[in-house]
Amino acid sequence: MKRGALWLVIGLVLSVFTAGCFGTKSPEDVVGDLSSTLEKMSGYKTTAVLTLQTGSTPQEYDVEVWYQKPTNYRVALTSKQRNITQIILRNDEGVFVLTPHLNKSFRFQSGWPENNGPLYLYETLVRSILDDSERKVNMDDKQYVFEVKANYSGNRSLTRQKIWLTEDFKPTHAEIMDGNMNTMVEISFAEFIFDPQFDKDAFDKDRNMQSAMMAIPTFAQGGLEEPPSGSFGVIQPTYMPQGVKLGAVEPVKRGEEYSVVLQYEGTYNYKLMEARPTATTVSYDVGMPINLGFTVGVLTGSADQQRMLTWELDGVEFTLVGNLPEEEMVKIANSTYGVSGK
């Protein structure tokens, strides 16, 4: 066969293979259409199940996300282990983390989720595909499967992710892997709707707090155990950064309020304060919500100053303050889950 004819045959074979994988579209066409879909949509609603393998035991969440362009968000995260729902809300007033079972909210000004988008947001998945020039894309059972880099500030050990999208670019599944390609985080989407209609007050803080509180079983119905008041056992995190040791443990009592402060010293110097929450609304100038696996925390401060991470667990409010990297703070917070007070 002449050389020219041979190259013609090879070209035809490759074109048939590409058509079989992507129809009449090239991988570049697919990425271009995906970018256009993200740009043109007015919002979405989705429900999913999020599974985290980053702790000693898997943590599962039911996730519901509402997004209305340009900046309205409502994310409801329900822990299947704790049967507790928290809501991350963004509207014109700022960003809120609502904890309805305590009637408590954190409010702060933040660029979330633009500067720290979580896996369960559609735009986070799509942008990770668009931003990775070395992305891989294949077809599997009439779905696009993308393999791209993972870049999540709270856990640098997560390096790769795979994302499954339907032919009209609705997400069905995503996984984040560590350096050994072990799946550490995965999410399965049960429903995804582009361009839904929202009520005028769908992203209102008071409406969401009241609606969520109405759905909580009352203590009289026996649905929940009433949280104890007054003093409580000291909870010591099971994780300490290398070169750190526990120093003083100081109980503090102001009127009817009881708290305890654990002082850590060494490579990093930090304090962990434990108290029963009192104020129903706490405001910060700058911050962002952090998913800790068992709950949603609030991180304030920056790398060039002391950071503060606040979270709630079984009626106790934890506040971690110090010169710690974000990743270390998350590890300490994670290690308070399942620990009995002493």
mmCIF file of C-alpha atoms in Angstrom:
data_model
loop_
_atom_site.group_PDB
_atom_site.id
_atom_site.type_symbol
_atom_site.label_atom_id
_atom_site.label_comp_id
_atom_site.label_asym_id
_atom_site.label_seq_id
_atom_site.Cartn_x
_atom_site.Cartn_y
_atom_site.Cartn_z
ATOM 1 C CA MET A 1 0.000 0.000 0.000
ATOM 2 C CA LYS A 2 1.332 3.410 -0.883
ATOM 3 C CA ARG A 3 2.366 5.688 1.992
ATOM 4 C CA GLY A 4 -0.363 8.262 1.185
ATOM 5 C CA ALA A 5 -3.066 5.601 1.122
ATOM 6 C CA LEU A 6 -1.805 4.149 4.419
ATOM 7 C CA TRP A 7 -2.112 7.499 6.200
ATOM 8 C CA LEU A 8 -5.592 7.940 4.756
ATOM 9 C CA VAL A 9 -6.679 4.594 6.215
ATOM 10 C CA ILE A 10 -5.158 5.476 9.605
ATOM 11 C CA GLY A 11 -6.965 8.808 9.559
ATOM 12 C CA LEU A 12 -10.290 7.131 8.816
ATOM 13 C CA VAL A 13 -9.798 4.622 11.626
ATOM 14 C CA LEU A 14 -9.002 7.394 14.101
ATOM 15 C CA SER A 15 -12.012 9.431 13.022
ATOM 16 C CA VAL A 16 -14.297 6.400 13.502
ATOM 17 C CA PHE A 17 -12.804 5.781 16.956
ATOM 18 C CA THR A 18 -13.323 9.413 17.982
ATOM 19 C CA ALA A 19 -16.875 9.389 16.702
ATOM 20 C CA GLY A 20 -17.553 6.230 18.684
ATOM 21 C CA CYS A 21 -16.274 7.882 21.858
ATOM 22 C CA PHE A 22 -17.678 11.396 21.499
ATOM 23 C CA GLY A 23 -20.169 11.228 18.619
ATOM 24 C CA THR A 24 -19.291 13.978 16.163
ATOM 25 C CA LYS A 25 -17.546 16.051 18.837
ATOM 26 C CA SER A 26 -13.870 16.203 19.654
ATOM 27 C CA PRO A 27 -12.732 16.367 23.305
ATOM 28 C CA GLU A 28 -12.121 20.082 22.751
ATOM 29 C CA ASP A 29 -15.701 20.492 21.517
ATOM 30 C CA VAL A 30 -16.994 18.712 24.620
ATOM 31 C CA VAL A 31 -15.038 21.006 26.931
ATOM 32 C CA GLY A 32 -16.218 24.049 24.993
ATOM 33 C CA ASP A 33 -19.860 22.967 25.284
ATOM 34 C CA LEU A 34 -19.379 22.326 28.999
ATOM 35 C CA SER A 35 -18.007 25.851 29.467
ATOM 36 C CA SER A 36 -20.972 27.268 27.563
ATOM 37 C CA THR A 37 -23.427 25.292 29.718
ATOM 38 C CA LEU A 38 -21.874 26.715 32.898
ATOM 39 C CA GLU A 39 -22.002 30.253 31.528
ATOM 40 C CA LYS A 40 -25.603 30.136 30.240
ATOM 41 C CA MET A 41 -27.343 28.400 33.160
ATOM 42 C CA SER A 42 -29.310 30.598 35.582
ATOM 43 C CA GLY A 43 -28.910 28.167 38.477
ATOM 44 C CA TYR A 44 -29.677 24.624 39.573
ATOM 45 C CA LYS A 45 -31.107 22.362 42.245
ATOM 46 C CA THR A 46 -29.560 19.053 43.187
ATOM 47 C CA THR A 47 -29.724 16.283 45.786
ATOM 48 C CA ALA A 48 -26.850 13.909 46.459
ATOM 49 C CA VAL A 49 -25.128 11.638 48.960
ATOM 50 C CA LEU A 50 -21.632 12.645 50.063
ATOM 51 C CA THR A 51 -19.290 10.042 51.594
ATOM 52 C CA LEU A 52 -16.038 11.009 53.341
ATOM 53 C CA GLN A 53 -13.374 8.367 53.939
ATOM 54 C CA THR A 54 -10.855 10.770 55.479
ATOM 55 C CA GLY A 55 -11.519 9.810 59.130
ATOM 56 C CA SER A 56 -11.388 6.552 61.053
ATOM 57 C CA THR A 57 -14.938 5.695 59.941
ATOM 58 C CA PRO A 58 -16.820 6.793 56.794
ATOM 59 C CA GLN A 59 -19.065 9.823 57.242
ATOM 60 C CA GLU A 60 -22.185 10.167 55.080
ATOM 61 C CA TYR A 61 -24.214 13.278 54.315
ATOM 62 C CA ASP A 62 -27.444 13.882 52.477
ATOM 63 C CA VAL A 63 -26.774 17.026 50.455
ATOM 64 C CA GLU A 64 -29.243 19.470 48.955
ATOM 65 C CA VAL A 65 -27.925 22.424 46.927
ATOM 66 C CA TRP A 66 -29.789 25.414 45.521
ATOM 67 C CA TYR A 67 -27.928 27.950 43.395
ATOM 68 C CA GLN A 68 -29.297 31.098 41.783
ATOM 69 C CA LYS A 69 -27.013 33.300 39.751
ATOM 70 C CA PRO A 70 -25.039 35.232 40.512
ATOM 71 C CA THR A 71 -24.381 34.685 44.233
ATOM 72 C CA ASN A 72 -27.322 33.038 46.029
ATOM 73 C CA TYR A 73 -26.551 29.656 47.615
ATOM 74 C CA ARG A 74 -28.351 27.303 49.960
ATOM 75 C CA VAL A 75 -26.556 24.079 50.938
ATOM 76 C CA ALA A 76 -28.235 21.733 53.435
ATOM 77 C CA LEU A 77 -25.954 19.033 54.855
ATOM 78 C CA THR A 78 -27.574 16.299 56.933
ATOM 79 C CA SER A 79 -25.252 13.937 58.784
ATOM 80 C CA LYS A 80 -26.643 10.410 58.590
ATOM 81 C CA GLN A 81 -24.614 9.408 61.669
ATOM 82 C CA ARG A 82 -25.787 12.323 63.836
ATOM 83 C CA ASN A 83 -29.158 13.026 62.177
ATOM 84 C CA ILE A 84 -28.368 16.745 62.350
ATOM 85 C CA THR A 85 -28.819 19.260 59.544
ATOM 86 C CA GLN A 86 -26.730 22.374 59.010
ATOM 87 C CA ILE A 87 -27.275 24.959 56.295
ATOM 88 C CA ILE A 88 -24.714 27.087 54.487
ATOM 89 C CA LEU A 89 -26.449 30.150 53.097
ATOM 90 C CA ARG A 90 -25.208 32.995 50.938
ATOM 91 C CA ASN A 91 -27.325 36.025 50.061
ATOM 92 C CA ASP A 92 -26.933 39.796 49.813
ATOM 93 C CA GLU A 93 -26.381 40.024 53.591
ATOM 94 C CA GLY A 94 -23.355 37.728 53.634
ATOM 95 C CA VAL A 95 -22.563 34.077 54.285
ATOM 96 C CA PHE A 96 -24.259 32.173 57.116
ATOM 97 C CA VAL A 97 -23.736 28.789 58.733
ATOM 98 C CA LEU A 98 -27.041 27.843 60.378
ATOM 99 C CA THR A 99 -27.299 25.172 63.083
ATOM 100 C CA PRO A 100 -31.080 24.907 63.525
ATOM 101 C CA HIS A 101 -31.142 22.338 66.344
ATOM 102 C CA LEU A 102 -29.283 24.902 68.502
ATOM 103 C CA ASN A 103 -31.059 27.911 66.973
ATOM 104 C CA LYS A 104 -27.567 29.270 66.311
ATOM 105 C CA SER A 105 -25.990 30.964 63.309
ATOM 106 C CA PHE A 106 -22.600 32.304 62.269
ATOM 107 C CA ARG A 107 -22.540 35.269 59.910
ATOM 108 C CA PHE A 108 -19.498 36.602 58.066
ATOM 109 C CA GLN A 109 -18.364 38.365 54.939
ATOM 110 C CA SER A 110 -16.659 35.979 52.566
ATOM 111 C CA GLY A 111 -15.926 35.166 48.954
ATOM 112 C CA TRP A 112 -17.211 31.642 49.547
ATOM 113 C CA PRO A 113 -17.553 29.551 47.480
ATOM 114 C CA GLU A 114 -15.392 31.235 44.833
ATOM 115 C CA ASN A 115 -12.230 30.903 46.922
ATOM 116 C CA ASN A 116 -12.916 27.486 48.447
ATOM 117 C CA GLY A 117 -15.592 25.666 46.472
ATOM 118 C CA PRO A 118 -16.551 22.207 47.788
ATOM 119 C CA LEU A 119 -17.055 19.084 45.674
ATOM 120 C CA TYR A 120 -20.853 19.122 45.877
ATOM 121 C CA LEU A 121 -21.119 22.403 43.937
ATOM 122 C CA TYR A 122 -21.573 21.945 40.194
ATOM 123 C CA GLU A 123 -19.413 24.941 39.314
ATOM 124 C CA THR A 124 -16.536 23.552 41.400
ATOM 125 C CA LEU A 125 -16.591 20.321 39.401
ATOM 126 C CA VAL A 126 -16.862 22.092 36.038
ATOM 127 C CA ARG A 127 -14.133 24.624 36.746
ATOM 128 C CA SER A 128 -11.744 21.878 37.845
ATOM 129 C CA ILE A 129 -12.269 20.348 34.393
ATOM 130 C CA LEU A 130 -11.902 23.633 32.510
ATOM 131 C CA ASP A 131 -8.798 24.725 34.443
ATOM 132 C CA ASP A 132 -6.813 21.509 33.909
ATOM 133 C CA SER A 133 -5.109 21.642 30.521
ATOM 134 C CA GLU A 134 -3.886 18.065 31.064
ATOM 135 C CA ARG A 135 -7.390 16.708 31.652
ATOM 136 C CA LYS A 136 -8.335 13.253 30.403
ATOM 137 C CA VAL A 137 -11.785 12.522 28.995
ATOM 138 C CA ASN A 138 -13.431 9.292 27.906
ATOM 139 C CA MET A 139 -16.920 7.900 27.339
ATOM 140 C CA ASP A 140 -18.393 5.245 29.637
ATOM 141 C CA ASP A 141 -21.975 4.047 29.208
ATOM 142 C CA LYS A 142 -22.982 7.253 27.384
ATOM 143 C CA GLN A 143 -21.391 9.466 30.036
ATOM 144 C CA TYR A 144 -18.342 11.702 29.864
ATOM 145 C CA VAL A 145 -15.691 10.689 32.400
ATOM 146 C CA PHE A 146 -13.121 13.358 33.213
ATOM 147 C CA GLU A 147 -9.928 12.784 35.182
ATOM 148 C CA VAL A 148 -8.380 16.028 36.449
ATOM 149 C CA LYS A 149 -6.253 17.505 39.206
ATOM 150 C CA ALA A 150 -7.723 18.082 42.659
ATOM 151 C CA ASN A 151 -6.908 21.268 44.532
ATOM 152 C CA TYR A 152 -8.597 21.521 47.921
ATOM 153 C CA SER A 153 -6.867 23.768 50.446
ATOM 154 C CA GLY A 154 -8.077 21.846 53.507
ATOM 155 C CA ASN A 155 -6.450 18.572 52.440
ATOM 156 C CA ARG A 156 -3.372 18.637 50.226
ATOM 157 C CA SER A 157 -3.165 14.846 50.169
ATOM 158 C CA LEU A 158 -6.119 14.800 47.755
ATOM 159 C CA THR A 159 -4.496 15.018 44.343
ATOM 160 C CA ARG A 160 -6.777 13.575 41.617
ATOM 161 C CA GLN A 161 -10.483 13.438 40.877
ATOM 162 C CA LYS A 162 -12.822 11.708 38.443
ATOM 163 C CA ILE A 163 -16.082 13.310 37.387
ATOM 164 C CA TRP A 164 -18.966 11.676 35.517
ATOM 165 C CA LEU A 165 -21.321 13.900 33.467
ATOM 166 C CA THR A 166 -24.258 12.969 31.238
ATOM 167 C CA GLU A 167 -24.274 13.995 27.591
ATOM 168 C CA ASP A 168 -26.180 17.151 28.553
ATOM 169 C CA PHE A 169 -23.558 17.817 31.262
ATOM 170 C CA LYS A 170 -25.498 16.922 34.395
ATOM 171 C CA PRO A 171 -23.286 15.384 37.119
ATOM 172 C CA THR A 172 -23.975 11.823 38.248
ATOM 173 C CA HIS A 173 -20.883 10.943 40.302
ATOM 174 C CA ALA A 174 -17.509 12.291 41.416
ATOM 175 C CA GLU A 175 -14.558 10.918 43.360
ATOM 176 C CA ILE A 176 -11.460 12.508 44.895
ATOM 177 C CA MET A 177 -8.382 10.332 45.328
ATOM 178 C CA ASP A 178 -5.160 10.583 47.295
ATOM 179 C CA GLY A 179 -1.681 10.120 45.851
ATOM 180 C CA ASN A 180 -2.148 6.332 45.856
ATOM 181 C CA MET A 181 -5.440 6.661 43.928
ATOM 182 C CA ASN A 182 -7.485 5.577 46.942
ATOM 183 C CA THR A 183 -10.952 7.150 46.876
ATOM 184 C CA MET A 184 -11.233 9.431 49.916
ATOM 185 C CA VAL A 185 -14.315 11.482 49.002
ATOM 186 C CA GLU A 186 -17.175 10.581 46.697
ATOM 187 C CA ILE A 187 -20.533 12.024 45.828
ATOM 188 C CA SER A 188 -23.451 10.446 43.984
ATOM 189 C CA PHE A 189 -26.066 12.797 42.540
ATOM 190 C CA ALA A 190 -29.659 11.545 42.753
ATOM 191 C CA GLU A 191 -31.235 14.517 40.968
ATOM 192 C CA PHE A 192 -29.984 17.554 39.087
ATOM 193 C CA ILE A 193 -32.182 20.285 37.581
ATOM 194 C CA PHE A 194 -30.911 23.191 35.481
ATOM 195 C CA ASP A 195 -32.588 26.634 35.613
ATOM 196 C CA PRO A 196 -35.223 26.001 38.331
ATOM 197 C CA GLN A 197 -37.625 28.593 39.733
ATOM 198 C CA PHE A 198 -37.074 29.820 43.306
ATOM 199 C CA ASP A 199 -39.371 31.530 45.805
ATOM 200 C CA LYS A 200 -38.462 35.147 46.555
ATOM 201 C CA ASP A 201 -37.385 34.253 50.089
ATOM 202 C CA ALA A 202 -35.713 30.932 49.220
ATOM 203 C CA PHE A 203 -32.327 32.261 50.386
ATOM 204 C CA ASP A 204 -33.571 34.288 53.346
ATOM 205 C CA LYS A 205 -31.795 33.473 56.607
ATOM 206 C CA ASP A 206 -34.826 33.668 58.899
ATOM 207 C CA ARG A 207 -37.031 31.580 56.616
ATOM 208 C CA ASN A 208 -34.414 28.834 56.372
ATOM 209 C CA MET A 209 -33.763 28.800 60.106
ATOM 210 C CA GLN A 210 -37.468 28.635 60.967
ATOM 211 C CA SER A 211 -38.267 25.983 58.355
ATOM 212 C CA ALA A 212 -35.398 23.790 59.515
ATOM 213 C CA MET A 213 -36.348 24.175 63.190
ATOM 214 C CA MET A 214 -39.925 23.127 62.451
ATOM 215 C CA ALA A 215 -38.598 19.887 60.967
ATOM 216 C CA ILE A 216 -36.641 18.991 64.127
ATOM 217 C CA PRO A 217 -38.346 16.523 66.531
ATOM 218 C CA THR A 218 -39.117 18.123 69.885
ATOM 219 C CA PHE A 219 -37.605 16.833 73.111
ATOM 220 C CA ALA A 220 -41.089 16.040 74.379
ATOM 221 C CA GLN A 221 -41.635 13.732 71.421
ATOM 222 C CA GLY A 222 -38.528 11.797 72.358
ATOM 223 C CA GLY A 223 -36.877 12.477 69.009
ATOM 224 C CA LEU A 224 -33.787 14.078 70.518
ATOM 225 C CA GLU A 225 -31.940 13.923 73.783
ATOM 226 C CA GLU A 226 -31.974 17.258 75.554
ATOM 227 C CA PRO A 227 -28.424 18.627 75.710
ATOM 228 C CA PRO A 228 -27.070 18.936 79.243
ATOM 229 C CA SER A 229 -26.322 22.335 80.725
ATOM 230 C CA GLY A 230 -23.648 23.626 83.031
ATOM 231 C CA SER A 231 -20.312 21.824 83.302
ATOM 232 C CA PHE A 232 -19.224 18.989 81.015
ATOM 233 C CA GLY A 233 -16.342 16.583 80.586
ATOM 234 C CA VAL A 234 -13.204 17.922 78.924
ATOM 235 C CA ILE A 235 -12.797 16.557 75.393
ATOM 236 C CA GLN A 236 -9.167 16.144 74.351
ATOM 237 C CA PRO A 237 -8.509 15.794 70.606
ATOM 238 C CA THR A 238 -6.767 12.528 69.753
ATOM 239 C CA TYR A 239 -4.578 14.297 67.165
ATOM 240 C CA MET A 240 -1.711 16.669 67.941
ATOM 241 C CA PRO A 241 0.743 17.999 65.330
ATOM 242 C CA GLN A 242 4.268 16.631 65.591
ATOM 243 C CA GLY A 243 6.299 18.454 68.216
ATOM 244 C CA VAL A 244 3.263 19.682 70.163
ATOM 245 C CA LYS A 245 2.274 18.760 73.727
ATOM 246 C CA LEU A 246 -0.660 19.576 75.985
ATOM 247 C CA GLY A 247 0.122 22.063 78.733
ATOM 248 C CA ALA A 248 -2.400 23.573 81.103
ATOM 249 C CA VAL A 249 -6.106 22.734 81.217
ATOM 250 C CA GLU A 250 -7.967 25.615 82.826
ATOM 251 C CA PRO A 251 -11.677 25.667 83.721
ATOM 252 C CA VAL A 252 -13.314 29.080 83.433
ATOM 253 C CA LYS A 253 -16.646 30.091 84.973
ATOM 254 C CA ARG A 254 -18.316 33.435 84.303
ATOM 255 C CA GLY A 255 -21.661 33.666 86.045
ATOM 256 C CA GLU A 256 -23.712 30.751 84.770
ATOM 257 C CA GLU A 257 -21.388 30.105 81.833
ATOM 258 C CA TYR A 258 -18.816 27.332 82.141
ATOM 259 C CA SER A 259 -15.940 26.724 79.724
ATOM 260 C CA VAL A 260 -12.531 25.116 79.666
ATOM 261 C CA VAL A 261 -9.318 26.127 77.870
ATOM 262 C CA LEU A 262 -6.708 23.583 76.722
ATOM 263 C CA GLN A 263 -3.281 25.123 76.074
ATOM 264 C CA TYR A 264 -0.951 23.443 73.554
ATOM 265 C CA GLU A 265 2.720 24.338 73.070
ATOM 266 C CA GLY A 266 5.595 23.352 70.802
ATOM 267 C CA THR A 267 5.925 23.468 67.034
ATOM 268 C CA TYR A 268 2.632 25.339 67.044
ATOM 269 C CA ASN A 269 1.147 27.273 69.935
ATOM 270 C CA TYR A 270 -2.620 27.184 70.148
ATOM 271 C CA LYS A 271 -5.628 27.081 72.467
ATOM 272 C CA LEU A 272 -8.760 24.975 72.306
ATOM 273 C CA MET A 273 -11.759 26.444 74.130
ATOM 274 C CA GLU A 274 -14.826 24.325 74.903
ATOM 275 C CA ALA A 275 -18.110 25.820 76.074
ATOM 276 C CA ARG A 276 -21.868 25.530 75.895
ATOM 277 C CA PRO A 277 -23.119 27.901 73.158
ATOM 278 C CA THR A 278 -25.083 30.888 74.409
ATOM 279 C CA ALA A 279 -25.453 33.652 71.806
ATOM 280 C CA THR A 280 -27.797 32.694 68.988
ATOM 281 C CA THR A 281 -25.977 34.752 66.334
ATOM 282 C CA VAL A 282 -22.238 35.331 66.074
ATOM 283 C CA SER A 283 -20.812 37.693 63.438
ATOM 284 C CA TYR A 284 -17.316 37.823 61.952
ATOM 285 C CA ASP A 285 -15.822 40.255 59.443
ATOM 286 C CA VAL A 286 -14.114 37.633 57.295
ATOM 287 C CA GLY A 287 -14.414 33.859 57.196
ATOM 288 C CA MET A 288 -15.503 30.766 55.341
ATOM 289 C CA PRO A 289 -17.403 27.543 56.073
ATOM 290 C CA ILE A 290 -15.280 24.389 56.393
ATOM 291 C CA ASN A 291 -16.733 20.888 56.083
ATOM 292 C CA LEU A 292 -15.222 18.873 58.929
ATOM 293 C CA GLY A 293 -16.895 15.591 58.056
ATOM 294 C CA PHE A 294 -19.191 15.387 61.090
ATOM 295 C CA THR A 295 -20.182 19.067 61.076
ATOM 296 C CA VAL A 296 -19.590 22.406 59.351
ATOM 297 C CA GLY A 297 -17.108 24.744 60.994
ATOM 298 C CA VAL A 298 -16.279 28.422 60.508
ATOM 299 C CA LEU A 299 -12.678 29.420 59.732
ATOM 300 C CA THR A 300 -11.555 33.016 60.228
ATOM 301 C CA GLY A 301 -8.159 34.693 59.987
ATOM 302 C CA SER A 302 -5.444 34.150 57.381
ATOM 303 C CA ALA A 303 -2.007 32.610 56.890
ATOM 304 C CA ASP A 304 -0.176 35.741 58.110
ATOM 305 C CA GLN A 305 -2.152 35.995 61.361
ATOM 306 C CA GLN A 306 -3.759 33.739 63.933
ATOM 307 C CA ARG A 307 -6.534 31.569 62.571
ATOM 308 C CA MET A 308 -9.691 30.649 64.458
ATOM 309 C CA LEU A 309 -11.802 27.571 63.721
ATOM 310 C CA THR A 310 -15.180 27.194 65.445
ATOM 311 C CA TRP A 311 -17.421 24.128 65.360
ATOM 312 C CA GLU A 312 -20.182 22.448 67.362
ATOM 313 C CA LEU A 313 -20.426 18.844 68.476
ATOM 314 C CA ASP A 314 -23.122 17.322 70.703
ATOM 315 C CA GLY A 315 -23.996 20.627 72.343
ATOM 316 C CA VAL A 316 -20.385 21.730 72.954
ATOM 317 C CA GLU A 317 -18.926 24.639 70.995
ATOM 318 C CA PHE A 318 -15.198 24.354 70.195
ATOM 319 C CA THR A 319 -12.981 27.303 69.312
ATOM 320 C CA LEU A 320 -9.438 26.566 68.129
ATOM 321 C CA VAL A 321 -7.102 29.586 67.996
ATOM 322 C CA GLY A 322 -3.434 29.664 67.028
ATOM 323 C CA ASN A 323 -0.717 29.909 64.396
ATOM 324 C CA LEU A 324 -1.734 26.648 62.733
ATOM 325 C CA PRO A 325 -2.046 25.836 59.028
ATOM 326 C CA GLU A 326 -5.628 25.193 57.938
ATOM 327 C CA GLU A 327 -4.932 21.516 57.267
ATOM 328 C CA GLU A 328 -3.657 20.965 60.817
ATOM 329 C CA MET A 329 -6.657 22.736 62.290
ATOM 330 C CA VAL A 330 -9.011 20.478 60.348
ATOM 331 C CA LYS A 331 -7.172 17.377 61.588
ATOM 332 C CA ILE A 332 -7.458 18.516 65.210
ATOM 333 C CA ALA A 333 -11.161 19.265 64.794
ATOM 334 C CA ASN A 334 -11.786 15.897 63.134
ATOM 335 C CA SER A 335 -10.146 14.126 66.073
ATOM 336 C CA THR A 336 -12.737 15.459 68.549
ATOM 337 C CA TYR A 337 -15.474 13.373 66.933
ATOM 338 C CA GLY A 338 -16.415 10.294 68.942
ATOM 339 C CA VAL A 339 -14.259 11.281 71.925
ATOM 340 C CA SER A 340 -15.817 11.060 75.389
ATOM 341 C CA GLY A 341 -15.307 13.870 77.894
ATOM 342 C CA LYS A 342 -13.026 13.272 80.884
#
